[in-house]
Tab-separated table of C-alpha atoms and ligand atoms in Angstrom:
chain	number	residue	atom	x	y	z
A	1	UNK	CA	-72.988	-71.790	-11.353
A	2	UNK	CA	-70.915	-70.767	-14.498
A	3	UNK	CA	-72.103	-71.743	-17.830
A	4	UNK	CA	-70.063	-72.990	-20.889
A	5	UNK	CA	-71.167	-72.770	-24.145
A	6	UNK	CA	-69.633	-74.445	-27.174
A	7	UNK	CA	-70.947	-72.997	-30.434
A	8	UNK	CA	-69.766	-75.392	-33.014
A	9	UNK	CA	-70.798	-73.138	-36.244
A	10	UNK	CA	-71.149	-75.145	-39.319
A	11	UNK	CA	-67.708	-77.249	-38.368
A	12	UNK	CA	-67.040	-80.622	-38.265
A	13	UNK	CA	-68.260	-84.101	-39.721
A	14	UNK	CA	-69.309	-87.035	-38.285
A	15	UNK	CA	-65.710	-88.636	-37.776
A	16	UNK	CA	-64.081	-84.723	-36.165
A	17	UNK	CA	-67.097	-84.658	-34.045
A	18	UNK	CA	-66.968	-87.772	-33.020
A	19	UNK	CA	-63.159	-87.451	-32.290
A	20	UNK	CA	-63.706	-84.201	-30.170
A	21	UNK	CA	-66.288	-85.883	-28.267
A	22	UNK	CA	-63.748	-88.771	-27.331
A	23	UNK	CA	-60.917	-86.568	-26.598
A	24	UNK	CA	-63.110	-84.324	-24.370
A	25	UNK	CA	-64.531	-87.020	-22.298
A	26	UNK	CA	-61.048	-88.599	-21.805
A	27	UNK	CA	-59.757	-85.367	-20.318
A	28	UNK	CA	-62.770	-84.361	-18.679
A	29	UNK	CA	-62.601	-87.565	-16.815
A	30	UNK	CA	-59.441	-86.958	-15.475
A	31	UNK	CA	-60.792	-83.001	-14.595
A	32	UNK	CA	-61.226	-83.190	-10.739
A	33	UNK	CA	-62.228	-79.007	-10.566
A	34	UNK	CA	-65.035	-79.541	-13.328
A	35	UNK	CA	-67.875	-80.149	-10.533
A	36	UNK	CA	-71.523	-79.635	-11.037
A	37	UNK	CA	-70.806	-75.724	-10.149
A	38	UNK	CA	-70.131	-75.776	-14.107
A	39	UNK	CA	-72.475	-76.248	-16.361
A	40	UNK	CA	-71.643	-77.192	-19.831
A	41	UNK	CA	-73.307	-77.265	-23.240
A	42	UNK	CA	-72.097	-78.352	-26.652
A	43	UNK	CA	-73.993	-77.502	-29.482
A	44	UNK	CA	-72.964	-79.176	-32.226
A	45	UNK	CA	-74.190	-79.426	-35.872
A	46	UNK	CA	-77.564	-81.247	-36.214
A	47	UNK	CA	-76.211	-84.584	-37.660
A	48	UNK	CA	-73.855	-85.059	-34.447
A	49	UNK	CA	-76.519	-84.370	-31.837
A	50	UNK	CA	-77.663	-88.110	-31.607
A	51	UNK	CA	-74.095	-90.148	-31.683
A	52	UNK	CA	-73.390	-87.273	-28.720
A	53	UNK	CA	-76.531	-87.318	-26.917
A	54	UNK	CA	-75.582	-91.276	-26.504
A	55	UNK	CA	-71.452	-90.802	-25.519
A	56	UNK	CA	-72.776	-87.760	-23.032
A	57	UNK	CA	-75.709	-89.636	-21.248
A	58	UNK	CA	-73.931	-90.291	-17.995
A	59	UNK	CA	-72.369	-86.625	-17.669
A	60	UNK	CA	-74.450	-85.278	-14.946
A	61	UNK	CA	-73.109	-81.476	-15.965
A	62	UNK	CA	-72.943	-81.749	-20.227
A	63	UNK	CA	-75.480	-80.947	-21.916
A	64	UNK	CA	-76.739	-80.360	-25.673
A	65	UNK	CA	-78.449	-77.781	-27.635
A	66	UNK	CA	-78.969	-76.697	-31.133
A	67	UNK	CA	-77.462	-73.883	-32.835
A	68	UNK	CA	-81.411	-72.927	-34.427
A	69	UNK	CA	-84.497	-74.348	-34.270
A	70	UNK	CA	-87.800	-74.036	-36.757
A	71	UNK	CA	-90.061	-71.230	-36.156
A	72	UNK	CA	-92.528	-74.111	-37.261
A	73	UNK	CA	-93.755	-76.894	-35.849
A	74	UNK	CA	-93.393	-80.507	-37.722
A	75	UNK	CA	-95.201	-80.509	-40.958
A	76	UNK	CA	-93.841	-79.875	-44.663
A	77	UNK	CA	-91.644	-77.580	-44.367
A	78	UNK	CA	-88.849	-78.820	-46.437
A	79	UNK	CA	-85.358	-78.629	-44.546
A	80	UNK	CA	-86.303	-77.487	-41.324
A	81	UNK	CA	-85.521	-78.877	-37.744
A	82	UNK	CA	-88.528	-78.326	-35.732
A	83	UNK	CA	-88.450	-78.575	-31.750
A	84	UNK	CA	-90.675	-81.507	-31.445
A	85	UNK	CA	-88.082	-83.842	-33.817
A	86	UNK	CA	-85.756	-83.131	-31.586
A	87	UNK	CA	-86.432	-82.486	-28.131
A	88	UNK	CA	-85.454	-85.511	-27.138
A	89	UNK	CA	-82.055	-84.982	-27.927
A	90	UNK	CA	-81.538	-81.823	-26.233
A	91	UNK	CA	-82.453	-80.007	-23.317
A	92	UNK	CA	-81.398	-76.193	-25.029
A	93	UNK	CA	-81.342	-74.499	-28.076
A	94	UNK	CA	-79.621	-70.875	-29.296
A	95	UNK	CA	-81.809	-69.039	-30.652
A	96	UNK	CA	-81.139	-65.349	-32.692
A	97	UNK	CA	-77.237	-65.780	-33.109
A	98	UNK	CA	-75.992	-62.719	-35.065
A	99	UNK	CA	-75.199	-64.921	-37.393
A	100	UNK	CA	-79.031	-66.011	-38.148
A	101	UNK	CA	-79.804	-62.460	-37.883
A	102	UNK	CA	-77.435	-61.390	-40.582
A	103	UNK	CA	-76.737	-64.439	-43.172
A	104	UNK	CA	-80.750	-65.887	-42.834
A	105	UNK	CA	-82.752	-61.976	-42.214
A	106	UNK	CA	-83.634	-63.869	-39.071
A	107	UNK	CA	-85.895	-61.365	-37.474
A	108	UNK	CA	-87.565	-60.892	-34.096
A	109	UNK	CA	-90.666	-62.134	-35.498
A	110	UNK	CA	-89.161	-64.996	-36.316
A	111	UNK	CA	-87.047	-65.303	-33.337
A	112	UNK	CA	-90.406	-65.032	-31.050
A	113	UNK	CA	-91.722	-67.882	-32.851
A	114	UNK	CA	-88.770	-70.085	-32.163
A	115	UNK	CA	-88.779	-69.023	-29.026
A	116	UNK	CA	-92.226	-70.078	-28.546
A	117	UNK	CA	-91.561	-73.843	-30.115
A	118	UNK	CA	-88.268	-74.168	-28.144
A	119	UNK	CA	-90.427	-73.394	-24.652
A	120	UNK	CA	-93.506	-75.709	-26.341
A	121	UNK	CA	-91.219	-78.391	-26.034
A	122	UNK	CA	-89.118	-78.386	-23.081
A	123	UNK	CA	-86.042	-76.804	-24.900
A	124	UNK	CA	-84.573	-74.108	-23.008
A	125	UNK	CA	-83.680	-70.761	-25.797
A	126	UNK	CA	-80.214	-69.078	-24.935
A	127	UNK	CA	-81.167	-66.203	-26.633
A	128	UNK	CA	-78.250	-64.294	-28.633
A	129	UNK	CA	-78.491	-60.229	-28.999
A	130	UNK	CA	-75.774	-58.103	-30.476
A	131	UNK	CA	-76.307	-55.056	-28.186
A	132	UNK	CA	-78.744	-53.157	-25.999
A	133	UNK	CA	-81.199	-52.397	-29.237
A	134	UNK	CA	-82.452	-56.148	-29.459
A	135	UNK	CA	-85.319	-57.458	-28.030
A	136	UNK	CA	-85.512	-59.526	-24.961
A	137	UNK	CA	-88.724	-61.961	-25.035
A	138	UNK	CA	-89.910	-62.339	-20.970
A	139	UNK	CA	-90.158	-66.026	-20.723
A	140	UNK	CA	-86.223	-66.184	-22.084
A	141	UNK	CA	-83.948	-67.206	-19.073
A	142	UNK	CA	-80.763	-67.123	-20.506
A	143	UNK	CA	-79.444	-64.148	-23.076
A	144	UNK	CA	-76.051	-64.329	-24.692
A	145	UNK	CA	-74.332	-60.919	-25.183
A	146	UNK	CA	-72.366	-60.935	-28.647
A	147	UNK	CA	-71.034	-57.867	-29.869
A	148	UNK	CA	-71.147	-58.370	-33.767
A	149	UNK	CA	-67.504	-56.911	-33.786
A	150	UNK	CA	-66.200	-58.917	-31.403
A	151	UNK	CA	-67.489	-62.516	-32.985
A	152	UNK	CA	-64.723	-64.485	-35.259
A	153	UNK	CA	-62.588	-61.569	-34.879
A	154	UNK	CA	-60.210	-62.083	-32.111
A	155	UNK	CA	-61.158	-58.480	-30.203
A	156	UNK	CA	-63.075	-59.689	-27.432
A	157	UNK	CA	-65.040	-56.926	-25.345
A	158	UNK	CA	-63.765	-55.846	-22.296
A	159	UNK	CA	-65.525	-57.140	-18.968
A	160	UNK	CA	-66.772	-53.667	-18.267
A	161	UNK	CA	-67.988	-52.854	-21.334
A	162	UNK	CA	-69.928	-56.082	-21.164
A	163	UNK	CA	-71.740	-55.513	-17.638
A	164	UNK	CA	-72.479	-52.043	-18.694
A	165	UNK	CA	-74.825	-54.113	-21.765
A	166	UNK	CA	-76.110	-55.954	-18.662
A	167	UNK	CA	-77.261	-53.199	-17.499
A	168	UNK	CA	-78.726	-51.199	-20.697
A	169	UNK	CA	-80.467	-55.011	-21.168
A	170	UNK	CA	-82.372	-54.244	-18.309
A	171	UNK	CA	-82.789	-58.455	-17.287
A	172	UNK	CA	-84.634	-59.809	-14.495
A	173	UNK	CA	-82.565	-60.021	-11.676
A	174	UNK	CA	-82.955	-64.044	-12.350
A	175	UNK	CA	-81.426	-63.884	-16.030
A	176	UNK	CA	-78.691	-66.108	-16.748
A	177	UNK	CA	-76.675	-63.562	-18.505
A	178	UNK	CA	-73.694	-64.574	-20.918
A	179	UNK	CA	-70.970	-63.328	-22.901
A	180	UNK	CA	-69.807	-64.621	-26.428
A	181	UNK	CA	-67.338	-62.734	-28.586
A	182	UNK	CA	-63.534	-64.062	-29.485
A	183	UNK	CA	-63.391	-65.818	-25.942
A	184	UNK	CA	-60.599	-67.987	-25.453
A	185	UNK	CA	-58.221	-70.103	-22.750
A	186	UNK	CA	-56.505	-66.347	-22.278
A	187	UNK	CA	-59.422	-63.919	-22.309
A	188	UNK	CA	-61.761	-65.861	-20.382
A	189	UNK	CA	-61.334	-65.742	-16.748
A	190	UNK	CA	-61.805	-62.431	-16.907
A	191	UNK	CA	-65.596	-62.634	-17.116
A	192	UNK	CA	-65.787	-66.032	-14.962
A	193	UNK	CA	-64.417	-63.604	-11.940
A	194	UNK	CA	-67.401	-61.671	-12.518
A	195	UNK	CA	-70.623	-62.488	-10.051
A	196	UNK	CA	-72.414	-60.618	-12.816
A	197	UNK	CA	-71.233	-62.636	-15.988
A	198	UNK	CA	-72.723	-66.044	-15.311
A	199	UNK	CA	-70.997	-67.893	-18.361
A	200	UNK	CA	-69.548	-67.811	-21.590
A	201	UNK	CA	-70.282	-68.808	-25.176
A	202	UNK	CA	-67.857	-69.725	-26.983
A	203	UNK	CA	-67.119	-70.451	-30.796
A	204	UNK	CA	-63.763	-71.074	-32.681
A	205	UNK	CA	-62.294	-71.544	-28.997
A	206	UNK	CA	-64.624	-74.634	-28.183
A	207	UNK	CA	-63.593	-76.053	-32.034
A	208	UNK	CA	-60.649	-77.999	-30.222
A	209	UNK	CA	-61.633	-80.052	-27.099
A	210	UNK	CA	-58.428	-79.058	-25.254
A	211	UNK	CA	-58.881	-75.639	-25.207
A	212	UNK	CA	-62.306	-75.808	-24.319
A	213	UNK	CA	-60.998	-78.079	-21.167
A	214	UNK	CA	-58.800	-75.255	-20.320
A	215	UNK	CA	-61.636	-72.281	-20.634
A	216	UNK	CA	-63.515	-74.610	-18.267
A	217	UNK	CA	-60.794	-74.909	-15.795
A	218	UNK	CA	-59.696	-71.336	-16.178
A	219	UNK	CA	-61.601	-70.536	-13.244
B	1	PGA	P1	-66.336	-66.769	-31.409
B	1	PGA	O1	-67.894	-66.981	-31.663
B	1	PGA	O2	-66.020	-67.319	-30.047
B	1	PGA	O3	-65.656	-67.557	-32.510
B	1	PGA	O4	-66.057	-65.321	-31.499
B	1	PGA	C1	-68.818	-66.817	-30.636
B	1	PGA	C2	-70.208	-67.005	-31.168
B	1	PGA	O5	-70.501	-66.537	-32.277
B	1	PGA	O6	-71.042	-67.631	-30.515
């Protein structure tokens, strides 16, 4: 099972998210390698997550998560998305992206707690860490390697490099481990060969629908 992870970043309104969607599906349809041995997860802004979650409910192998989630639960706390509002409308979440850590001081107290909401209410964490110094929480079953320099920059790690993290992580032999840095439709088979690198997350890459076809298919 290979996982594919589309990290949509505060891009696109209703109508480009709703266009993506369309012009994903259409090709994805006519995708006769994309079997359930791929597992794929959009993760779109908050505002698209419901018009999705209704053109992606007979896709046995799509799936949708949130980019962050509260450390809260529901209550007044003015701007927040809390797990329970929306746990209907998604089965994962990421959690700690590098980005949170360094725009929004996001720290691992923080990142516990959302951690701890996400589980609460039956939303899987993908947890992001930017090399072998962060902290893994035990009940997380999926961690996303992203090597701060290799994010937006188009200087993706090498596959060697990245399993050598693996190991310095020091997962559970059961760990869904993934890797998310500058991936695109020419980098990424690279780490799909790998038994060790069980999926990908991808950013600007997954932006257009087409390419993010073509990371899919590239192995
Ligand atoms: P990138 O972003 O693919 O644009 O480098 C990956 C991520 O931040 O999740």
């Amino acid at each position: 099972m290979k996982y594919f992870i589309a990290n949509w970043k505060a891009n696109k309104n209703l109508k480009e998210g709703l266009l993506w969607a369309k012009i994903f599906i259409k090709k994805f349809k006519q995708q006769p390698n994309i079997n359930l041995s791929k597992k794929i997860i959009i993760c779109p802004p908050y505002h698209l997550l419901y018009p999705l979650a209704k053109m992606f409910k007979n896709f046995k192998n799509i799936f949708l998560g949130t980019q962050n989630l509260s450390s809260f639960d529901n209550g007044s706390f003015t701007g927040e998305i809390a797990a329970v509002m929306i746990k209907d409308l998604v089965q994962y979440s990421i959690i700690g992206h590098s980005e949170r850590r360094s725009y929004f001081s996001e720290t691992d107290d923080q990142i516990e707690k959302k951690i701890t909401q996400a589980k609460k209410y039956g939303i899987e964490p993908i947890l992001c860490v930017r090399d072998e110094k962060d902290k893994i929480f035990p009940q997380v079953k999926i961690v996303a390697y992203e090597p701060t320099y290799a994010i937006g920059t188009g200087v993706n790690e090498s596959p060697e490099k990245v399993l050598s993290i693996r190991k310095k992580l020091k997962l559970k032999p059961t760990t869904i481990f993934l890797y998310g840095g500058s991936v695109n439709e020419n980098n990424a088979r690279q780490y799909l060969i790998r038994e060790k690198i069980n999926g990908l997350l991808i950013g600007n890459a997954s932006l257009e629908p087409l390419q993010f076809i073509r990371i899919i298919n590239s192995c």
